[in-house]
Every structure is written in structure tokens, then in C-alpha cells.
Amino acid sequence: MDLLSNLALGFSVASSLENLLFCLIGVLLGTLIGVLPGIGATATIAMLLPITFQLEPVSSLIMLAGIYYGAQYGGSTTAILINMPGESSSAVTAIDGYQMARQGRAGTALATAALGSFFAGSVATFLVAIFAPPLTAIALKFGAAEYFSLMVMGLVMSVALAHGSVLKALAMVVLGLLLGMVGTDVYTGAPRFTMGMTQFADGLNFVAVAVGVFGIAEILRNLEDEHDRQVMTRNITRLFPTREEFRQMIGPVLRGTGVGSVLGILPGGGAILASFASYTVEKKLSKHPEEFGKGALAGVAGPESANNAGAQTSFIPLLTLGIPANPVMALMIGAMIIQGIVPGPNVVSEQPALFWGIIASMWIGNLMLVVLNLPLIGLWVKLLTVPYYVLFPIIMAMCSIGVYSVNSNPYDLFAVAFFGLLGYVMSKLRCEPAPLLLGFVLGPLLEENLRRAMILSRGDPTTFVTRPISAGLLVLSLAVLVLVFLPQIRKRRDEVFTESDA
Amino acid sequence: MSTKPKDGTDIAAGLLFMAIAAFFAWQSLGLEMGTSTRMGPGYFPIVLSGLLFLLGAIILVKAFGRPDDESFGRIAWRGILFILPAPIFFGLTVRGLGFVPALFITTLIASQASMRMRPLAALILAIIVTIMSTLIFSYGLGLPFRRFGPWLPV
């Protein structure tokens, strides 16, 4: 059994004392910052990214992955306790979870979220292990044209899943692509858009852009309106669900895992979609649909499982194709590149220990989350009472150190300020930052593959539609674009996102 | 004119996108275009600039005849005034002053962004942050920062 020996390799890597430690630090930091309100998983990872650069590649990616699902978990905690989802994917959890907390069932809701997430995470880890190798085999057949089309599809999906206006999301993608062009042209060595500053010859620092548009912009948004939060702390009496509640959980958790695993693979941000889809499914299937919105256990169990499964399976396109499925995965790509690993199908064959080590560590990380978080909930709740004006100066200090530590380049810090302002202005104009970051990461790859494909086809642009895989991907992207512009779908999409904002 | 509804946010967004596109296009003009077979460094950027300009224009045009669905909200002027200079200050002084004093002042600047922060609390917070960060990053992770720089007489 190849799978077993591969998993065995992975577990031996992931369970080394050092990697266990970094996994633990990752999930702890992730939960910590995920719990602190006002900072989502993307901003968290962007800010903590530089800390991991001093580590071995495996340890650093294991830690980042830990931060990712730790933050997801922390996000659900705040969603349940203060009705403030740290991540858009836990927005659904807030609907019923907060109601449960108000009824004095906060403990049950938190435990349900943890157990559901753990189950979903375990299943999804296996799915990654099973599906990643065959997909890699397909990916190895990809030429420049296929890569180009695949990235186009990823970008289109990110547009389709962004909040608000599709047009603005499209414009943000293109802006991101343009920002990705800054720096030296790989083919000719000509400097582009550097304003004559040699400090930008290597391009804009990815960490600086991410910290700016996500981290700083988010802090500024939170500072607009300072108010006190109401924390549901008194009501945590009973943590463990009763047998009856366990029975209610099983169905939603299983369905949520299935929905989440499938949607997570789609490029463009599956985890968010997954939790919404799962909520809808549970509401449709429930014998008591009227309970939804008033503290239904299934409304927490399903979406939480779905979002965790989706978070896990979104590693599949990253590990096999080197294409990020969401902004967090874009950050992981950035981390891999800085570590000197070229993301893509070759990672499995060239770095099996890294590949399987990360997969195994996902499961270990999920286990740690359950073991740690159920007893530590009291501590996380305390953290919620830390006032925001104490938090953000600390965050700013960490951002500054982190960004500077990447290249020791002061210009990166100026870029942080610039992109912080840009990100804030954009968010005021109701433009989502996620498509911009995805465009920024994919920009250079997209251009390189476009140019290579055109050279290979001797300047014949039909190469993108005559090669079957490439054509299929482009048709799919076009279909998605047409769909989001169709009036009915548009209305439905608006409804879904309005629900999330509520 | 002013009686007709229009979406102010989208007008601003459209104009901003168009301005950025124009800037990138202007900068691309100085680059070699190449042919579609051998694309020069300016080819893809100019295509993207055109696309961005077009999208901006569509957003702008569609903003007329439709009311603003959401008000612009408050602007965090105080936040902008203190948060954005913090990393800039750190970048300017981390080499000259060294890690410890640069970080201390950076944290102090950032803490002024909230009107709830009292001076003494800010001072204590900055001291704690500086000590912890120095221990973690400089001693713990061994990042190659000079703790005190050449600008100081120490």
C-alpha cells in the first residue's frame, strides 16, 4: 500500500519532537489570534509569516498550516461567544452559535464546533492523502497553456466568491496582477514600475502587501468605531454534549464533511462557500427548520464541519498544482517560494517528506486543537475581554518586526504603510482585498506562462483553445463568469452574502 | 443633475481604478512591447492596464441612475494619522537607532491611534512590548538586528 507507507513517512516527519512543537506553537498562536477579535486568519498568517522564515521549510509550513486551522477554530469561538466571526467562513456559525450561547448553551456549541471540526478535519486529511498523488500525475502533463488557463479559472472563481460587486472584484484582480508586475522582468531584465527605486527591483514584497491590505486596513476599519463588546462568558457551564445532542450532531457533521470536502477543492475560496452550502442543506433537511436562527445545534455542527473540511481540502490544489485556492493558500505559496520550494506537482516527487509531513501534521494539528481547546476555552474567553486599544499597538509592533525581518529592507515597511492606506481606501469603496492578493501572487506566474505558451505556439493565440485541458478550463471560467452576471444567480448570491453580513 | 440618484462610492471606485490604470499604462509606454510571439516586458502590463481602465469606466457609468446603497461610514482619520506612520518610522530608524529604541517609539506612535489609550498605559504597553519582542526575536529567534544603533552614544 503506497498510501500507507506514504502516510507513515508523513507521520514520522510530523511527529518529530521539533515539528510537533512547531505544530503546537502554530495552533496555539492561530487560536490566540483567531480569538482576538478584529483579526481574521488571513491577516494573522500574513503577520506571523515572517516569524517562520527562520525555520526549516517543513517546520515552517507545518507551523503555518497550524496557524491556519487554529485561526479558523478561534474564529468560531468568537462567532459563538460574541457574535463576531473572525473569518467569513465562521459567519454562519455565528447565526445559531450565538443564539445557543444566549440560551446558556455556549459550552455545548463550542464543543460541537470542536468535535465536528476534528471529525471533518480527519476525513479531509485522508482525502488529501488519497487524491493528491493522482492529481499530481495529471498536473505533470500540464504545459504552459494549461497552467495559464488554470490560473485564469482560479482568479475567476475568486471573483465569483468575493463579496459585493462582481465588476469591482474583477477590477481588484486586474489591479493585483498589475502590482505583481512591479520589479524586474524575468525575460529581459528590464525594470518595470519601480519608479527608479532599486529597492523594488525584486518586486513588491509579498508579505508587505498582504500585511498592508489585510492587517493594517483591518485595524483602521476597527478604529473607525470603538465600542465595547458583550461577551457571553457567564454562561459556560456544561461543555460536553449529552448523548441526545451527540445523536443530533452525527448527520449534520457527516453531510457537512462531504459538502466541505468537495467545495474546498474548487479554486477560489471553497471554505466560505462550504459553510453556507452546508447551512442551507441542513435547513432544508431538518424536521424543524424553524429552529434555525434560534440556536439549532445542526446549524453549528454542519457548517463548522464543512468549513474545516474545506479548509483542509483546499490544500489539494496548492500541493498538487501550486495554485492557491484562497488568500491563505496564496500566503502559503509565498512562504514556500521564500523557502526556496517551487510549489507545484514536483513537490510530491522531489520532497516527499515535506509533502506527506504537512498532510500528517494537519491531522495532528486538528487533534491538538480538540485536546487543547476544550480545556482552554476559559482562557480564550478571558482573552476576549482584552480591550482592542491594547491589542493593536502590539499588532503594529509585530507587523513592523515581521515585515522587516524578511529582507531587512526599510522600503518594505514603507510599502506596508502604502498598502495599508490603499487597502483601507479600497475597503471604504467596498472592494474586497482577497482577489487583489490572489492576483498579486498569480500575476508573475500568469505572465510567464502566457509568454511561454505564446513562444511555444509561435504566436498563435488559439493554442489556449485547441489544447483540450486548457480549453476545458477556459470554458469553465467563462461559464462561471456568465453565471455570476446572470440576474437570478446574482440575486441569489447577494442574498447569501447579505446573510453573512447580518 | 443633482436630482438624479447616483452611487458616490462606485463613482469614486471607478475613477480610482481608471486613474491607477492610466498610471500603469503611462509607465508601460516606456517599456518594449514586443510581438505577440515574443512578448516584451510592456505587452502584458499594457493589456492589463487597458482592461482595468475599461472595468473602471463600466463601474463609473453604472454608478449613475442608482442610489448609494450603503453610506460611506466614518473614516478613521486618527487611525490613519498614527497607524500608518508607525511602520514608516520603524523603517527609517531601525538601523540608525537600533531595534530596541525604534520598536519602543513605533509602539508608542501606534498606541496613539485610539483615543481611549491613556499616556501612562501607552508607556507601560510600549515598554512591555519592547522587552518581550527583544527577548523573543533578538535573543530567542536570533534575528540579526542591532539592538542599539550607531545614532546612539551608547
XYZ file of C-alpha atoms in Angstrom:
656
model
C 0.000 0.000 0.000
C 1.581 3.161 -1.249
C -0.816 5.303 0.693
C 0.055 3.686 3.991
C 3.787 3.889 3.508
C 3.429 7.489 2.409
C 1.332 8.337 5.434
C 3.830 6.515 7.619
C 6.577 8.685 6.178
C 4.457 11.742 6.804
C 3.726 10.829 10.400
C 7.361 10.078 11.092
C 8.251 13.559 9.835
C 5.389 15.315 11.559
C 5.863 13.568 14.877
C 9.478 14.523 15.293
C 9.785 16.450 18.502
C 10.696 19.651 16.728
C 7.810 19.533 14.280
C 5.341 18.594 16.986
C 6.497 21.641 18.880
C 6.065 23.961 15.894
C 2.695 22.461 15.123
C 1.687 23.139 18.724
C 3.009 26.700 18.606
C 1.170 27.183 15.319
C -2.230 26.035 16.530
C -1.822 27.947 19.784
C -0.818 31.172 18.055
C -3.518 30.657 15.464
C -6.225 30.142 18.052
C -4.916 33.019 20.132
C -5.068 35.478 17.284
C -8.178 33.920 15.825
C -9.883 34.520 19.148
C -8.733 38.100 19.404
C -11.491 39.932 17.628
C -10.918 42.032 14.576
C -8.173 39.968 13.005
C -9.038 37.164 10.616
C -6.995 34.138 9.656
C -5.551 35.819 6.569
C -4.280 38.822 8.473
C -2.957 36.528 11.201
C -0.944 34.421 8.813
C 0.285 37.466 6.943
C 1.634 38.902 10.171
C 3.114 35.691 11.519
C 4.559 34.586 8.184
C 7.945 36.251 8.684
C 8.466 34.548 12.045
C 8.505 31.168 10.328
C 11.188 32.070 7.816
C 13.942 31.259 10.234
C 12.779 27.647 10.426
C 13.335 24.601 8.232
C 10.887 24.528 5.299
C 8.908 21.576 6.715
C 8.638 23.045 10.183
C 7.728 26.445 8.827
C 4.921 25.124 6.622
C 3.658 22.865 9.401
C 3.524 25.854 11.706
C 1.751 27.993 9.112
C -0.807 25.276 8.473
C -1.298 25.063 12.228
C -1.866 28.797 12.431
C -4.409 28.494 9.632
C -6.715 25.953 11.198
C -6.022 27.312 14.666
C -7.286 30.680 13.479
C -10.304 29.055 11.878
C -11.073 27.452 15.196
C -10.526 30.640 17.142
C -12.801 32.427 14.687
C -15.657 30.089 15.531
C -15.107 30.713 19.220
C -15.616 34.441 18.810
C -18.513 33.818 16.462
C -20.273 31.822 19.149
C -19.370 33.944 22.149
C -19.624 37.490 20.859
C -21.410 37.070 17.558
C -18.350 38.388 15.786
C -16.954 35.944 13.263
C -13.195 36.262 12.961
C -13.388 34.758 9.494
C -16.064 34.991 6.880
C -16.279 31.197 6.895
C -17.452 31.207 10.501
C -20.070 33.865 9.785
C -22.633 31.093 9.502
C -21.629 29.652 12.853
C -22.433 32.981 14.450
C -26.094 32.747 13.411
C -27.026 29.757 15.545
C -23.957 29.538 17.757
C -24.548 32.955 19.311
C -28.185 32.121 19.894
C -27.112 28.937 21.675
C -24.739 30.988 23.814
C -27.560 33.344 24.750
C -29.606 30.356 25.845
C -26.785 29.270 28.129
C -25.567 26.547 25.800
C -22.298 28.230 24.815
C -20.272 25.286 26.101
C -22.225 22.819 24.015
C -21.899 24.988 20.934
C -18.138 25.289 21.384
C -17.719 21.564 21.955
C -19.877 20.782 18.953
C -17.787 23.073 16.793
C -14.572 21.462 18.047
C -15.697 17.867 17.657
C -17.309 18.475 14.285
C -14.205 20.230 13.048
C -11.989 17.425 14.284
C -14.015 14.740 12.555
C -14.189 16.714 9.321
C -10.505 17.501 9.510
C -9.585 13.840 9.937
C -11.670 12.741 6.966
C -10.409 15.569 4.789
C -6.799 14.793 5.669
C -7.311 11.295 4.313
C -8.940 12.705 1.201
C -5.937 14.916 0.618
C -3.665 11.906 1.022
C -5.741 9.827 -1.417
C -6.401 12.417 -4.103
C -3.264 14.480 -4.146
C -0.971 11.912 -5.856
C -3.235 11.090 -8.849
C -3.948 14.785 -9.364
C -0.243 15.410 -9.328
C 0.178 12.883 -12.111
C -2.312 14.849 -14.221
C -0.678 18.123 -13.293
C 2.688 16.896 -14.553
C 1.188 16.728 -18.041
C 0.287 20.398 -17.848
C 2.036 22.726 -20.247
C 2.256 26.482 -20.153
C -1.132 26.901 -21.847
C -2.873 24.661 -19.293
C -1.267 26.478 -16.406
C -2.346 29.796 -17.801
C -5.931 28.637 -18.184
C -5.957 27.045 -14.757
C -4.824 30.287 -13.158
C -7.440 32.211 -15.100
C -10.005 29.846 -13.667
C -8.682 30.311 -10.137
C -8.899 34.073 -10.495
C -12.401 33.919 -11.943
C -13.512 31.728 -9.055
C -12.093 34.176 -6.551
C -14.125 36.889 -8.241
C -17.278 34.806 -8.109
C -16.855 34.194 -4.393
C -15.964 37.731 -3.401
C -18.489 39.878 -1.583
C -20.364 42.590 -3.382
C -19.970 43.773 -6.917
C -18.506 41.317 -9.420
C -17.153 44.179 -11.517
C -15.199 45.586 -8.616
C -13.817 42.172 -7.735
C -12.681 41.766 -11.345
C -11.021 45.158 -11.234
C -9.282 44.170 -7.988
C -7.908 41.017 -9.632
C -6.517 43.034 -12.534
C -5.052 45.577 -10.128
C -3.428 42.716 -8.221
C -1.992 41.318 -11.452
C -0.557 44.727 -12.305
C 1.004 45.087 -8.871
C 2.531 41.655 -9.376
C 4.316 43.038 -12.468
C 6.340 45.508 -10.400
C 10.000 44.593 -10.410
C 12.450 43.174 -12.909
C 11.051 41.469 -15.994
C 12.222 37.831 -15.919
C 12.809 37.573 -19.658
C 14.599 40.820 -20.467
C 15.770 42.091 -17.104
C 14.063 45.430 -17.743
C 12.861 47.143 -14.557
C 9.122 47.760 -14.526
C 7.115 50.281 -12.480
C 9.910 50.668 -9.948
C 9.993 54.485 -10.170
C 13.739 54.152 -10.475
C 13.999 52.717 -6.968
C 16.346 49.766 -6.958
C 14.808 48.580 -3.696
C 11.784 47.448 -5.662
C 13.793 45.607 -8.321
C 12.809 42.241 -6.822
C 9.177 43.231 -6.915
C 6.919 44.385 -4.144
C 7.409 42.327 -1.033
C 4.577 39.880 -0.821
C 4.444 39.984 2.980
C 4.312 43.777 2.934
C 1.376 43.783 0.516
C -0.504 41.139 2.483
C 0.089 42.777 5.866
C -0.920 46.128 4.403
C -4.136 45.255 2.614
C -5.324 42.754 5.196
C -3.721 43.593 8.539
C -3.397 47.374 8.568
C -6.598 48.015 6.662
C -8.452 45.848 9.146
C -7.013 47.729 12.114
C -8.067 51.030 10.555
C -11.571 49.728 9.980
C -11.810 48.665 13.601
C -10.633 52.067 14.770
C -13.472 53.804 12.957
C -15.869 52.968 15.635
C -14.607 51.957 19.045
C -17.193 50.290 21.182
C -17.392 47.732 23.930
C -18.148 44.144 23.229
C -20.568 41.962 25.055
C -19.040 38.645 25.935
C -21.120 35.626 26.816
C -18.804 34.339 29.493
C -21.025 33.670 32.447
C -22.955 31.030 30.668
C -20.349 28.375 30.067
C -21.453 25.722 32.450
C -21.504 22.407 30.657
C -19.024 21.646 27.927
C -19.652 18.124 26.848
C -22.737 17.448 24.755
C -25.301 14.974 26.037
C -25.943 11.689 24.279
C -29.066 13.184 22.725
C -27.062 16.104 21.359
C -24.473 13.700 20.002
C -27.200 11.942 18.061
C -28.370 15.255 16.604
C -24.823 16.072 15.590
C -23.927 12.964 13.590
C -25.984 13.677 10.477
C -25.019 17.339 10.066
C -21.346 16.571 10.718
C -21.254 13.808 8.103
C -23.067 15.892 5.497
C -21.015 18.957 6.311
C -17.809 16.979 5.862
C -18.951 15.761 2.452
C -20.062 19.171 1.233
C -16.961 20.858 2.566
C -14.512 18.357 1.122
C -15.890 18.749 -2.388
C -16.210 22.526 -2.343
C -12.836 23.044 -0.705
C -11.051 21.649 -3.734
C -12.512 24.308 -6.005
C -10.098 27.141 -6.528
C -11.291 30.499 -5.324
C -12.214 30.073 -1.695
C -14.167 26.902 -1.050
C -14.284 27.028 2.728
C -16.608 30.032 2.838
C -18.902 28.594 0.241
C -18.818 25.250 2.050
C -20.191 26.590 5.314
C -23.022 28.411 3.554
C -23.881 25.383 1.452
C -23.904 23.140 4.497
C -26.169 25.528 6.405
C -28.609 25.578 3.521
C -28.561 21.783 3.267
C -29.207 21.348 6.980
C -32.038 23.834 6.961
C -33.658 22.061 4.019
C -33.282 18.593 5.533
C -34.216 19.499 9.092
C -37.507 18.406 10.569
C -37.555 21.671 12.477
C -36.364 24.318 10.033
C -37.951 26.983 12.236
C -35.262 26.340 14.871
C -32.575 27.630 12.540
C -31.501 31.106 13.512
C -32.728 30.452 17.045
C -29.981 28.167 18.265
C -30.185 24.946 16.245
C -27.381 22.533 17.011
C -27.292 21.369 13.400
C -26.695 24.967 12.336
C -23.405 24.875 14.204
C -22.336 21.283 13.620
C -22.850 21.211 9.840
C -21.195 24.470 8.774
C -18.321 24.063 11.222
C -17.516 20.611 9.843
C -17.915 21.863 6.298
C -15.631 24.815 6.771
C -12.932 22.730 8.377
C -13.133 20.037 5.717
C -12.981 22.725 3.055
C -10.024 24.387 4.732
C -8.204 21.079 4.633
C -9.009 20.035 1.076
C -8.096 23.482 -0.228
C -4.528 22.245 0.279
C -5.064 19.855 -2.650
C -4.783 22.440 -5.462
C -1.934 24.099 -3.578
C 0.118 20.952 -3.098
C -0.567 19.413 -6.500
C -0.751 22.383 -8.839
C 0.820 25.190 -6.889
C -2.362 27.181 -7.379
C -3.789 28.854 -4.286
C -7.476 28.224 -3.621
C -7.859 31.231 -1.346
C -5.837 34.122 0.081
C -4.473 31.975 2.894
C -3.170 29.465 0.381
C -1.681 32.382 -1.541
C 0.228 33.220 1.618
C 1.399 29.607 1.872
C 2.698 29.829 -1.691
C 4.548 32.960 -0.768
C 6.057 31.119 2.189
C 7.101 28.177 0.024
C 8.734 30.402 -2.563
C 10.660 32.300 0.095
C 11.795 28.948 1.498
C 13.105 28.053 -1.938
C 10.452 25.466 -2.768
C 8.719 25.836 -6.125
C 5.091 24.951 -5.460
C 3.602 22.572 -7.962
C 3.375 18.944 -8.957
C 7.068 18.342 -8.455
C 6.847 18.823 -4.712
C 5.441 15.320 -4.198
C 8.230 13.547 -6.047
C 11.093 15.796 -5.057
C 10.165 16.491 -1.464
C 8.056 13.545 -0.301
C 8.968 14.155 3.328
C 7.743 17.740 3.100
C 4.569 16.834 1.253
C 3.462 13.956 3.454
C 4.779 15.642 6.568
C 2.413 18.563 6.027
C -0.521 16.248 5.402
C 0.162 14.226 8.530
C 0.673 17.361 10.567
C -2.799 18.544 9.598
C -4.301 15.612 11.402
C -2.014 16.019 14.387
C -2.827 19.722 14.475
C -6.541 19.007 14.499
C -6.095 16.560 17.328
C -4.133 19.139 19.286
C -6.897 21.669 18.742
C -9.516 19.424 20.281
C -7.336 18.364 23.181
C -6.122 21.867 23.881
C -9.119 23.956 23.210
C -11.808 22.250 25.151
C -9.929 22.684 28.442
C -8.537 26.049 27.432
C -11.843 27.646 26.480
C -11.837 29.523 29.765
C -8.539 31.136 28.840
C -9.707 32.118 25.359
C -12.805 33.658 26.844
C -10.634 35.771 29.155
C -8.704 36.964 26.149
C -11.886 38.256 24.595
C -12.082 40.820 27.346
C -8.736 42.378 26.391
C -9.647 45.803 25.017
C -8.833 46.490 21.402
C -6.789 49.602 22.091
C -4.253 47.421 23.900
C -4.149 44.887 21.086
C -3.486 46.932 18.016
C -0.253 48.636 19.133
C 1.090 45.130 19.827
C -0.068 44.024 16.390
C 1.623 47.036 14.796
C 4.887 46.245 16.563
C 4.717 42.611 15.396
C 3.911 43.690 11.832
C 6.856 46.052 11.718
C 9.313 43.491 13.063
C 7.886 40.743 10.898
C 7.981 42.628 7.622
C 11.448 43.997 8.275
C 12.816 40.572 9.165
C 12.014 39.170 5.703
C 14.630 41.131 3.768
C 15.910 43.753 6.221
C 14.649 46.279 3.686
C 13.189 49.512 5.136
C 11.317 50.099 1.866
C 9.171 47.084 2.678
C 7.914 48.981 5.720
C 7.065 51.997 3.582
C 5.200 49.612 1.298
C 3.237 48.330 4.312
C 2.037 51.835 5.077
C 1.193 52.479 1.426
C -0.739 49.242 1.004
C -2.403 49.732 4.352
C -3.786 53.013 3.079
C -4.692 51.516 -0.303
C -6.403 48.576 1.399
C -8.360 50.902 3.658
C -9.459 53.159 0.801
C -10.470 50.106 -1.210
C -12.484 48.672 1.647
C -14.211 52.036 2.063
C -15.090 51.838 -1.627
C -16.447 48.360 -0.936
C -13.813 46.481 -2.890
C -12.679 43.151 -1.457
C -8.949 42.689 -0.872
C -8.889 38.885 -1.391
C -8.998 38.939 -5.225
C -6.252 41.563 -5.246
C -3.889 39.394 -3.214
C -4.627 36.344 -5.352
C -3.956 38.378 -8.476
C -0.758 39.713 -6.982
C 0.585 36.217 -6.244
C -0.505 34.740 -9.545
C 0.467 37.746 -11.680
C 4.085 36.823 -12.412
C 3.212 33.131 -12.935
C 0.356 34.051 -15.223
C 2.515 36.312 -17.342
C 5.357 33.835 -17.535
C 3.092 31.022 -18.676
C 1.308 33.266 -21.139
C 4.566 34.314 -22.725
C 5.952 30.795 -22.743
C 2.770 29.420 -24.302
C 2.869 32.085 -26.992
C 6.504 31.340 -27.808
C 5.762 27.607 -27.990
C 2.807 28.173 -30.302
C 4.781 30.663 -32.405
C 2.433 33.494 -31.604
C -0.775 31.599 -32.260
C -3.275 32.516 -29.521
C -5.569 29.609 -30.464
C -3.212 27.338 -28.535
C -5.325 28.053 -25.457
C -8.479 26.687 -27.061
C -7.080 23.880 -29.196
C -5.460 22.053 -26.305
C -8.328 20.139 -24.662
C -7.500 20.616 -20.951
C -6.769 24.287 -21.445
C -9.943 24.777 -23.462
C -11.987 22.952 -20.826
C -10.661 25.163 -18.062
C -11.313 28.323 -20.052
C -14.854 27.233 -20.901
C -15.433 26.564 -17.219
C -14.130 30.005 -16.258
C -16.321 31.618 -18.877
C -19.321 29.676 -17.621
C -18.665 30.857 -14.058
C -18.364 34.451 -15.240
C -21.577 34.244 -17.244
C -23.319 32.664 -14.271
C -22.372 35.377 -11.801
C -23.630 38.010 -14.207
C -26.973 36.271 -14.738
C -29.705 38.169 -12.913
C -31.174 35.237 -10.929
C -27.834 33.945 -9.728
C -26.770 37.450 -8.901
C -29.772 37.919 -6.715
C -29.231 34.588 -5.001
C -25.550 35.421 -4.457
C -26.466 38.754 -2.942
C -28.824 37.001 -0.555
C -26.151 34.568 0.553
C -23.699 37.327 1.281
C -26.252 39.523 2.977
C -26.960 36.653 5.318
C -23.275 36.509 6.130
C -23.124 40.182 6.895
C -26.057 40.033 9.235
C -28.234 66.792 -12.444
C -28.076 66.503 -8.690
C -31.657 65.332 -8.506
C -30.794 62.089 -10.258
C -29.655 59.284 -7.971
C -26.053 58.231 -8.163
C -23.795 55.885 -6.245
C -20.999 58.059 -4.904
C -18.908 55.148 -3.706
C -18.917 53.497 -7.111
C -18.095 56.756 -8.842
C -15.049 57.101 -6.617
C -14.096 53.451 -7.102
C -14.446 53.687 -10.883
C -12.397 56.860 -11.060
C -9.715 55.409 -8.807
C -9.404 52.268 -10.930
C -9.211 54.377 -14.085
C -6.541 56.606 -12.573
C -4.442 53.639 -11.480
C -4.867 52.062 -14.909
C -3.779 55.282 -16.597
C -0.716 55.425 -14.383
C 0.323 51.862 -15.189
C -0.358 52.389 -18.883
C 1.753 55.556 -18.893
C 4.592 53.692 -17.184
C 4.249 50.754 -19.596
C 4.702 53.024 -22.601
C 8.389 53.303 -21.806
C 8.751 49.519 -21.986
C 9.332 47.416 -25.039
C 6.086 45.896 -26.340
C 7.487 43.083 -28.444
C 5.261 40.984 -30.668
C 2.587 38.522 -29.657
C 5.072 35.703 -30.288
C 7.836 37.247 -28.246
C 6.111 39.481 -25.771
C 8.222 42.284 -24.422
C 8.103 43.461 -20.826
C 5.419 46.014 -21.701
C 2.968 43.741 -23.509
C 1.072 42.097 -20.651
C 1.022 45.241 -18.445
C -0.447 47.373 -21.217
C -3.165 44.784 -21.866
C -3.955 44.672 -18.146
C -3.979 48.470 -17.870
C -6.453 48.646 -20.722
C -8.637 46.052 -19.062
C -8.524 47.838 -15.707
C -9.387 51.150 -17.362
C -12.345 49.537 -19.087
C -13.597 47.950 -15.861
C -13.216 51.255 -14.042
C -15.189 53.010 -16.763
C -18.000 50.455 -16.586
C -18.171 50.784 -12.792
C -18.299 54.569 -13.203
C -21.024 54.538 -15.845
C -23.172 52.051 -13.941
C -22.971 54.203 -10.808
C -25.301 56.794 -12.330
C -29.032 56.344 -12.066
C -28.796 54.187 -8.963
C -28.786 55.367 -5.355
C -25.915 54.686 -2.978
C -26.996 51.514 -1.214
C -24.762 51.928 1.799
C -23.472 55.063 3.389
C -19.749 55.689 3.331
C -19.452 55.484 7.107
C -16.925 57.091 9.346
C -13.295 57.479 8.375
C -10.611 56.554 10.859
C -8.651 59.787 10.499
C -6.931 59.368 13.815
C -6.062 55.790 12.895
C -4.583 56.864 9.556
C -2.644 59.633 11.244
C -0.937 57.358 13.781
C -1.110 53.804 12.441
C 0.427 54.433 9.032
C 3.472 56.393 10.266
C 4.346 53.627 12.749
C 5.901 51.177 10.254
C 7.444 54.076 8.331
C 9.133 55.319 11.479
C 10.365 51.813 12.237
C 11.801 51.541 8.732
C 13.558 54.883 8.994
C 15.140 54.322 12.382
C 15.672 50.597 12.879
C 19.194 50.773 11.506
C 20.201 54.102 12.988
C 18.641 53.910 16.440
C 18.684 50.133 16.634
C 15.904 47.633 17.246
C 15.076 48.430 20.865
C 14.520 52.217 20.735
C 12.942 52.071 17.260
C 10.402 49.494 18.354
C 9.638 51.343 21.569
C 8.802 54.577 19.740
C 6.942 52.728 16.978
C 4.648 51.136 19.545
C 4.144 54.491 21.259
C 3.146 56.113 17.965
C 0.743 53.312 17.076
C -0.879 53.374 20.508
C -1.925 56.993 19.956
C -4.376 55.882 17.276
C -7.018 55.122 19.875
C -8.496 57.946 21.864
C -9.050 55.582 24.733
C -5.371 54.993 25.316
C -4.067 56.993 28.262
C -0.439 58.215 28.199
C 0.723 56.098 31.139
C -0.940 52.965 29.776
C 0.703 53.598 26.391
C 4.098 53.942 28.029
C 3.727 50.729 30.024
C 2.441 48.864 26.974
C 5.332 50.080 24.827
C 7.851 49.010 27.465
C 6.338 45.540 27.781
C 6.122 45.075 24.009
C 9.722 46.186 23.549
C 11.077 43.883 26.258
C 9.060 40.874 25.076
C 9.921 41.414 21.400
C 13.602 41.846 22.143
C 13.602 38.632 24.140
C 11.630 36.670 21.532
C 13.015 37.989 18.271
C 16.507 39.142 19.102
C 17.576 36.632 21.760
C 15.106 33.796 21.105
C 14.922 33.602 17.312
C 18.304 35.228 16.867
C 17.216 37.716 14.192
C 20.207 39.762 13.097
C 19.088 43.138 14.423
C 21.381 45.617 16.116
C 19.763 46.228 19.456
C 21.203 49.727 19.777
C 22.307 51.549 16.648
C 25.125 53.903 15.754
C 22.982 57.034 16.267
C 23.039 56.477 19.980
C 26.022 57.403 22.153
C 25.781 54.056 23.992
